[in-house]
C-alpha atoms as a PDB file:
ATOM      1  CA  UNK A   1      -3.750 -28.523  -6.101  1.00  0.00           C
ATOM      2  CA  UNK A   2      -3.136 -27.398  -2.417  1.00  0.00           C
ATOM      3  CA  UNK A   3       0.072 -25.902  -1.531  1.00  0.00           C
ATOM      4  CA  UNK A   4       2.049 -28.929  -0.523  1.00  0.00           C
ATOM      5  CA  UNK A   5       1.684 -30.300  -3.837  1.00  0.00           C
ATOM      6  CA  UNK A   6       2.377 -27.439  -5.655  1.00  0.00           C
ATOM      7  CA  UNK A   7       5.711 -26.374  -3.844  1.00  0.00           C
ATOM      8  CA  UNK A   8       6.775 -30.840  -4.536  1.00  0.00           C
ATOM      9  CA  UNK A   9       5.732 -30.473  -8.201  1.00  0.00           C
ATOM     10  CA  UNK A  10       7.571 -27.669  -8.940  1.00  0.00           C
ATOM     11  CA  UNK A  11      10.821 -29.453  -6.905  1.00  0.00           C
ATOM     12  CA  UNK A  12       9.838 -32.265  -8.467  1.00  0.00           C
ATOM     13  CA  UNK A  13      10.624 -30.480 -11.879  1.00  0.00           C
ATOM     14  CA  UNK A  14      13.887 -30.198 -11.067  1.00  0.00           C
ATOM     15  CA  UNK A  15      14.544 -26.248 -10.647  1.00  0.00           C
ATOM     16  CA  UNK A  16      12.786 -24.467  -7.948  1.00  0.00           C
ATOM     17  CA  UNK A  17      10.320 -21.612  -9.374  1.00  0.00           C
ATOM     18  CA  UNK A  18      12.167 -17.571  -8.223  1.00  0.00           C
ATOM     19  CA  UNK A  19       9.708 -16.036  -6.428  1.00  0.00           C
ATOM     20  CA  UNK A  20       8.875 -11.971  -6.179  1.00  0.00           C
ATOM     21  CA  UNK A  21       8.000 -10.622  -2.583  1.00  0.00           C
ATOM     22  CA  UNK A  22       5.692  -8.154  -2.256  1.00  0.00           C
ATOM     23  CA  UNK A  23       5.517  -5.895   1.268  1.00  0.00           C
ATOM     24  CA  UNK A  24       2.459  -3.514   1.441  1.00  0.00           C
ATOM     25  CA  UNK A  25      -0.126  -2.078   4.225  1.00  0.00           C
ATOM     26  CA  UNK A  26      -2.700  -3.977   5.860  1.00  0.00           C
ATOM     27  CA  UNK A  27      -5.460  -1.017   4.558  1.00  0.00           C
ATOM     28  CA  UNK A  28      -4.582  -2.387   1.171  1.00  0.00           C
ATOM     29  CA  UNK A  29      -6.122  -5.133   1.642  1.00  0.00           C
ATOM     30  CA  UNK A  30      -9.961  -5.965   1.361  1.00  0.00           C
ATOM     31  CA  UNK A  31     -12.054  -8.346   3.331  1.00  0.00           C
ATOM     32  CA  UNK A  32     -12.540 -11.906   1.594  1.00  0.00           C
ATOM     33  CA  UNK A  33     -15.606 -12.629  -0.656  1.00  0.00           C
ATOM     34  CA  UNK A  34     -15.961 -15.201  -2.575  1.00  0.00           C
ATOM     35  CA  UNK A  35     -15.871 -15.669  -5.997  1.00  0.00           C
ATOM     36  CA  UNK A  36     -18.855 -16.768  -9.125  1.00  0.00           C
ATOM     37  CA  UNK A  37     -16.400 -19.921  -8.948  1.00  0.00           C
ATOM     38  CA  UNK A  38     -17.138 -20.350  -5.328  1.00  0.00           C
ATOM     39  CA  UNK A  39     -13.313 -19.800  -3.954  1.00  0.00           C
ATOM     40  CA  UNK A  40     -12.834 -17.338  -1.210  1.00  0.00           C
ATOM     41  CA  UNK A  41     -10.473 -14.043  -2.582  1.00  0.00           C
ATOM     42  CA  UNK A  42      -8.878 -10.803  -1.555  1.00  0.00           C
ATOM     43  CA  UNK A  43      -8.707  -7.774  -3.020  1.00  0.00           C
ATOM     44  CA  UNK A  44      -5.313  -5.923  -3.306  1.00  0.00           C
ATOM     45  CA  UNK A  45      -5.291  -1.927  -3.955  1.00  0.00           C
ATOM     46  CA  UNK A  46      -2.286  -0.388  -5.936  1.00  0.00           C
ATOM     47  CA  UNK A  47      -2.487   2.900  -4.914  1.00  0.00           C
ATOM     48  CA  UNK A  48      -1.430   5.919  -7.644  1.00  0.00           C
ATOM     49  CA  UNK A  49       1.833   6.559  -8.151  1.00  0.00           C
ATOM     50  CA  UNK A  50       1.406  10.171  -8.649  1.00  0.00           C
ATOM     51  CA  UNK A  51      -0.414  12.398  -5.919  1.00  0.00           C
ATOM     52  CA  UNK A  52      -2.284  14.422  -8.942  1.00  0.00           C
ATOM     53  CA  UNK A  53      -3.528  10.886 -10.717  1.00  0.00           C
ATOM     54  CA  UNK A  54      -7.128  11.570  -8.681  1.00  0.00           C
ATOM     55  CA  UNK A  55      -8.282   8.389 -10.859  1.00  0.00           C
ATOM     56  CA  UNK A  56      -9.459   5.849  -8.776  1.00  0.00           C
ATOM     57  CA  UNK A  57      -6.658   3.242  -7.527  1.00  0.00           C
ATOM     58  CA  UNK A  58      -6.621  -0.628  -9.556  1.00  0.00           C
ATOM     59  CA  UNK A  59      -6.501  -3.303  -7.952  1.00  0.00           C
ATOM     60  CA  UNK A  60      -5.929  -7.083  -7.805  1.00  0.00           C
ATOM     61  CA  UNK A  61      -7.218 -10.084  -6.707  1.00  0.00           C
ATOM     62  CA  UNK A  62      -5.490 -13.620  -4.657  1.00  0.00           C
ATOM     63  CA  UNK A  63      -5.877 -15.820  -2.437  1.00  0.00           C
ATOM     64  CA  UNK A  64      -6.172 -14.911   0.991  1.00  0.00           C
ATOM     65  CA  UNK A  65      -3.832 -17.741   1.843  1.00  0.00           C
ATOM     66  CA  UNK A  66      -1.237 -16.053   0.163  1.00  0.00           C
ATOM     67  CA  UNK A  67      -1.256 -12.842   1.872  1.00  0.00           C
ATOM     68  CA  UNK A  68       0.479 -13.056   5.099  1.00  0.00           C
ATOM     69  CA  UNK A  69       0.746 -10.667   8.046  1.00  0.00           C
ATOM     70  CA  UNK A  70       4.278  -9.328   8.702  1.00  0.00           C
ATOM     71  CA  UNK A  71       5.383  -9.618  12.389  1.00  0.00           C
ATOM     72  CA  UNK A  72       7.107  -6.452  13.092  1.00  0.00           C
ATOM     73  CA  UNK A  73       3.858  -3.775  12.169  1.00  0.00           C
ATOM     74  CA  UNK A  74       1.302  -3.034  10.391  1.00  0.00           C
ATOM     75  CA  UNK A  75       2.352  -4.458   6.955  1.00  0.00           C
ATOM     76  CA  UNK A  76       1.675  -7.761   5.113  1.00  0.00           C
ATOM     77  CA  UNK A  77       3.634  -9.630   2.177  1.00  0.00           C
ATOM     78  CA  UNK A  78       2.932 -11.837  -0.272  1.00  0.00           C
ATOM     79  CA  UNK A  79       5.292 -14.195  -3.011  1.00  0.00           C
ATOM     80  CA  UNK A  80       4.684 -14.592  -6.707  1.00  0.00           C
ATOM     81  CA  UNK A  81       6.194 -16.375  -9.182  1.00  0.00           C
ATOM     82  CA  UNK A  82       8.780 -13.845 -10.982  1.00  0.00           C
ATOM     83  CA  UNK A  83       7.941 -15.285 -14.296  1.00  0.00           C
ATOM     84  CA  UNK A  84       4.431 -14.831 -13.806  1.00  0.00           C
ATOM     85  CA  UNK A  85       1.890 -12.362 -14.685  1.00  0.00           C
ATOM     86  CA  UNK A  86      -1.576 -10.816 -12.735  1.00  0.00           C
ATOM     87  CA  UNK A  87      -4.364  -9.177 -13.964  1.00  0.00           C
ATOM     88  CA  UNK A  88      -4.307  -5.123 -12.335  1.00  0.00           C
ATOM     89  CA  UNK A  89      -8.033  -3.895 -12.997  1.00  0.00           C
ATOM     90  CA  UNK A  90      -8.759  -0.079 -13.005  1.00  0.00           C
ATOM     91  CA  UNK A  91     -12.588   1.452 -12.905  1.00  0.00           C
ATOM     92  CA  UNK A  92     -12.640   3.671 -15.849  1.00  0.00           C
ATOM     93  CA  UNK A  93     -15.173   6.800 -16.093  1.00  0.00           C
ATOM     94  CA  UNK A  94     -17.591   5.978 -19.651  1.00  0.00           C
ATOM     95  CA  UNK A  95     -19.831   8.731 -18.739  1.00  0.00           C
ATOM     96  CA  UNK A  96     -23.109   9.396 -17.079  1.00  0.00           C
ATOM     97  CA  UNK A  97     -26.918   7.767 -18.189  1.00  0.00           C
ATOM     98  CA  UNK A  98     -29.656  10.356 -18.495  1.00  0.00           C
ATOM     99  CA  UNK A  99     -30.643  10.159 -14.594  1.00  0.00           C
ATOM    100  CA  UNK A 100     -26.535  12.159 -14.221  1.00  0.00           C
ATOM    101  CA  UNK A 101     -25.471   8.676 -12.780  1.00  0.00           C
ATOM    102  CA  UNK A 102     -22.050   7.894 -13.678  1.00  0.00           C
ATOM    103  CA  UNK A 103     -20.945   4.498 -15.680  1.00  0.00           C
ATOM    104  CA  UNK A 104     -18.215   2.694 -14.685  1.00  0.00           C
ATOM    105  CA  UNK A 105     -16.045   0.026 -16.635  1.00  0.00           C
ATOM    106  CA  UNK A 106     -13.192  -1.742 -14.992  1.00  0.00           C
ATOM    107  CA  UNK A 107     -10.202  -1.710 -17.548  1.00  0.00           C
ATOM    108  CA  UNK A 108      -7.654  -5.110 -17.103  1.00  0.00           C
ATOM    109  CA  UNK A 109      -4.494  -5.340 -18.183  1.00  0.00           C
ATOM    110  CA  UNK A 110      -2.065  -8.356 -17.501  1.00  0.00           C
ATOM    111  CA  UNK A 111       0.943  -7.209 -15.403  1.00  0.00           C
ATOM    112  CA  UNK A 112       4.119  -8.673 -14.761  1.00  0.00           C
ATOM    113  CA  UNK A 113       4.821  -9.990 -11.425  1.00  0.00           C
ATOM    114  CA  UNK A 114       7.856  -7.889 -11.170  1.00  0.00           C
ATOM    115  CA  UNK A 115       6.220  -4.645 -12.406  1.00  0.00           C
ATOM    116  CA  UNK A 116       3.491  -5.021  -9.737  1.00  0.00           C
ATOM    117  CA  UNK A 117       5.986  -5.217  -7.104  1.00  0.00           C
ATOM    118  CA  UNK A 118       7.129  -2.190  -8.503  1.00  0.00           C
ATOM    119  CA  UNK A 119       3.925  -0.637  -8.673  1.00  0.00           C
ATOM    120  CA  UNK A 120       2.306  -2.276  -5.340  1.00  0.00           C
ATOM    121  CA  UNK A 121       5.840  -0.793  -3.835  1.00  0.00           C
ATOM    122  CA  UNK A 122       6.221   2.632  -5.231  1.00  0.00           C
ATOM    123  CA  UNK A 123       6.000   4.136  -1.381  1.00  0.00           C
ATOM    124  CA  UNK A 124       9.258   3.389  -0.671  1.00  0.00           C
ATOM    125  CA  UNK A 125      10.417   5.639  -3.733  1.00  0.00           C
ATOM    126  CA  UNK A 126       8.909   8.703  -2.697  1.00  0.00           C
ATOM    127  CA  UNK A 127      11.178  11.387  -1.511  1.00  0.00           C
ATOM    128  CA  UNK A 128      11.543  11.968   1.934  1.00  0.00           C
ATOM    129  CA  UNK A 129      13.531  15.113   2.142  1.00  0.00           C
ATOM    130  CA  UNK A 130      10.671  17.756   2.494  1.00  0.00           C
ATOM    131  CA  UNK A 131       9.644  16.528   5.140  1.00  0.00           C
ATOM    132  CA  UNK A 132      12.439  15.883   6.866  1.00  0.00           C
ATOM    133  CA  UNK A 133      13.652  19.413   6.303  1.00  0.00           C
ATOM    134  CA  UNK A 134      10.019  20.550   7.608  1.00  0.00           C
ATOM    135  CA  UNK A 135      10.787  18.643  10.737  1.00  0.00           C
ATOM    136  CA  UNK A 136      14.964  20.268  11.052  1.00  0.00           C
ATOM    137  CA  UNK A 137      12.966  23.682  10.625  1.00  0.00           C
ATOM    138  CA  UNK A 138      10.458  23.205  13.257  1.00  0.00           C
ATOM    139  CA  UNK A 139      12.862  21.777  15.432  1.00  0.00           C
ATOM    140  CA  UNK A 140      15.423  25.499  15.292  1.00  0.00           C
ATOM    141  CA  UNK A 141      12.155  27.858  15.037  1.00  0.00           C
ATOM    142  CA  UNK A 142      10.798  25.890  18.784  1.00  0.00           C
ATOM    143  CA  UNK A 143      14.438  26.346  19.915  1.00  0.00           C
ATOM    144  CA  UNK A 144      15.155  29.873  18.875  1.00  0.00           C
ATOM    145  CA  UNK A 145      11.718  30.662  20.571  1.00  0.00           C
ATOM    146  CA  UNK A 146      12.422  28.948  23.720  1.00  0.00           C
ATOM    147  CA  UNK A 147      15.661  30.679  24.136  1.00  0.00           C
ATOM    148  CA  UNK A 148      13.453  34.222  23.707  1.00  0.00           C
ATOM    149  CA  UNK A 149      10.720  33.497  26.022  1.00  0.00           C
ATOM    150  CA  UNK A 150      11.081  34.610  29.512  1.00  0.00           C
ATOM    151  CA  UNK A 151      11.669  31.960  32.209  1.00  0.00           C
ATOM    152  CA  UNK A 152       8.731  30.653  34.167  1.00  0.00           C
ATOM    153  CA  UNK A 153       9.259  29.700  38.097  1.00  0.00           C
ATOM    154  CA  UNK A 154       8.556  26.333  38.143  1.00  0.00           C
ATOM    155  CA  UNK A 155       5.709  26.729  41.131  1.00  0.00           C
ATOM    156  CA  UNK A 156       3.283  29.150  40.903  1.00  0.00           C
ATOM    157  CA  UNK A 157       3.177  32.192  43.326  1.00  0.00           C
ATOM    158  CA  UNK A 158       1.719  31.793  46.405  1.00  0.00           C
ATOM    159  CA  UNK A 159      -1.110  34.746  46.851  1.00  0.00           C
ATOM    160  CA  UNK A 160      -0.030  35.653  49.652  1.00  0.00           C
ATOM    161  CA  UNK A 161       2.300  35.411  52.375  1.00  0.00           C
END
């Protein structure tokens, strides 16, 4: 069904289908292969929440039709149904085969489309306060030494006269 016919079959229902929008980086995003099914895809990284989770990040896949490039920057969004659900992959470590090469298995888990705006979206919940007190503290330390440091003439000396 292409998109036309979708968006008039769900009007056509009677109640129009809420809809979750997703805003995220342009580096989140893969290039487009295409699927075993034959239909072109995207993959989507969630990044991990928490800076100490070294696991590697999961990840979705859609359409790349659906991802569309935001026009003030560097950032992209996307719409999902609210009611609806994906299906977040993870690599999982199994262990290593006798040559010391690792195994991998990817781990899936259906998701919410709400929770993986959440999760897709947990940037804009990190705190920003360290580093704005970093820059407030850099910003008296370079004028407390500029007020110590003896004035420079503006042209250098001439040798001489």
């Amino acid at each position: 069904m292409a998109g036309n016919e979708r968006a008039a079959a769900e009007t056509a229902g009677g109640e129009e289908r809420q809809r979750v929008t997703i805003k995220f980086g342009k580096g989140l995003v893969s290039e487009p292969f295409v699927s075993k099914a034959g239909k072109e895809l995207v993959e989507v990284k969630i990044p991990n929440q928490d800076e100490n989770d070294k696991r590697p990040w999961a990840s979705f896949v859609v359409s790349p039709n659906m991802i569309h490039d935001n026009k003030f920057g560097k950032g992209v969004w996307m719409k999902l149904p609210e009611d609806g659900e994906t299906k977040v992959s993870r690599p999982v470590l199994q262990g290593q085969d006798e040559n010391g090469k690792n195994i991998w298995k990817n781990e899936s888990q259906m998701v919410p489309n709400t929770e993986l705006k959440s999760m897709v979206e947990a940037y804009k919940e990190k705190s920003r306060d360290s580093v704005l007190s970093d820059l407030s503290t850099k910003k008296t330390d370079a004028a407390k030494t500029e007020r110590r440091a003896p004035k420079q003439a503006s042209r250098p000396r001439e040798a001489a006269r």
